[in-house]
Amino acid sequence: MLETDYSNAKLEATNKLIKDIKRLGFGFRNFINFRKRVFITLNIQKEKTYPVLSRY
């Protein structure tokens, strides 16, 4: 058995939260709504992107 000083507990907890959201949602209408719910629950903020103006 391989033993290390690292743990995957945070990843397992995140996976459980996502599975709970999926189970409680009783089927979201689309993937975008499901993704938004996961981000809100996990307090993940989407990186802001700024439009680039064309030179032409």
CSV table of C-alpha atoms in Angstrom, one decimal, residues 1-54:
chain,number,residue,atom,x,y,z
A,1,MET,CA,0.0,0.0,0.0
A,2,LEU,CA,1.2,3.5,-0.9
A,3,GLU,CA,1.3,5.9,2.0
A,4,THR,CA,1.8,9.7,1.5
A,5,ASP,CA,1.4,12.8,3.5
A,6,TYR,CA,-1.3,14.0,1.1
A,7,SER,CA,-5.1,13.5,1.4
A,8,ASN,CA,-7.9,13.7,-1.1
A,9,ALA,CA,-10.5,14.6,1.5
A,10,LYS,CA,-11.2,18.0,-0.1
A,11,LEU,CA,-11.8,16.5,-3.5
A,12,GLU,CA,-14.0,13.8,-2.1
A,13,ALA,CA,-16.1,16.4,-0.2
A,14,THR,CA,-16.5,18.5,-3.4
A,15,ASN,CA,-17.6,15.4,-5.3
A,16,LYS,CA,-20.2,14.6,-2.6
A,17,LEU,CA,-21.6,18.2,-2.7
A,18,ILE,CA,-21.9,18.0,-6.5
A,19,LYS,CA,-23.7,14.6,-6.3
A,20,ASP,CA,-26.0,16.0,-3.6
A,21,ILE,CA,-26.9,19.0,-5.8
A,22,LYS,CA,-27.6,16.6,-8.7
A,23,ARG,CA,-29.8,14.4,-6.5
A,24,LEU,CA,-31.7,17.3,-5.0
A,25,GLY,CA,-32.2,19.0,-8.4
A,26,PHE,CA,-34.4,16.2,-9.7
A,27,GLY,CA,-33.0,16.9,-13.2
A,28,PHE,CA,-32.1,20.4,-14.2
A,29,ARG,CA,-33.5,21.6,-17.5
A,30,ASN,CA,-30.0,22.2,-18.9
A,31,PHE,CA,-26.4,21.8,-18.0
A,32,ILE,CA,-25.8,25.5,-17.7
A,33,ASN,CA,-28.3,25.8,-14.7
A,34,PHE,CA,-26.7,22.8,-13.1
A,35,ARG,CA,-23.2,24.3,-13.5
A,36,LYS,CA,-24.4,27.6,-12.0
A,37,ARG,CA,-25.9,25.8,-9.0
A,38,VAL,CA,-22.6,24.0,-8.4
A,39,PHE,CA,-20.6,27.3,-8.7
A,40,ILE,CA,-22.9,29.0,-6.3
A,41,THR,CA,-22.8,26.2,-3.7
A,42,LEU,CA,-19.0,25.9,-3.9
A,43,ASN,CA,-18.6,29.7,-3.9
A,44,ILE,CA,-16.6,29.5,-7.1
A,45,GLN,CA,-16.4,32.8,-9.0
A,46,LYS,CA,-16.0,32.7,-12.7
A,47,GLU,CA,-13.0,34.6,-14.0
A,48,LYS,CA,-14.0,37.9,-15.6
A,49,THR,CA,-13.2,38.2,-19.3
A,50,TYR,CA,-13.0,41.5,-21.1
A,51,PRO,CA,-13.8,42.1,-24.7
A,52,VAL,CA,-10.9,42.9,-27.0
A,53,LEU,CA,-11.6,45.6,-29.5
A,54,SER,CA,-10.6,45.0,-33.1
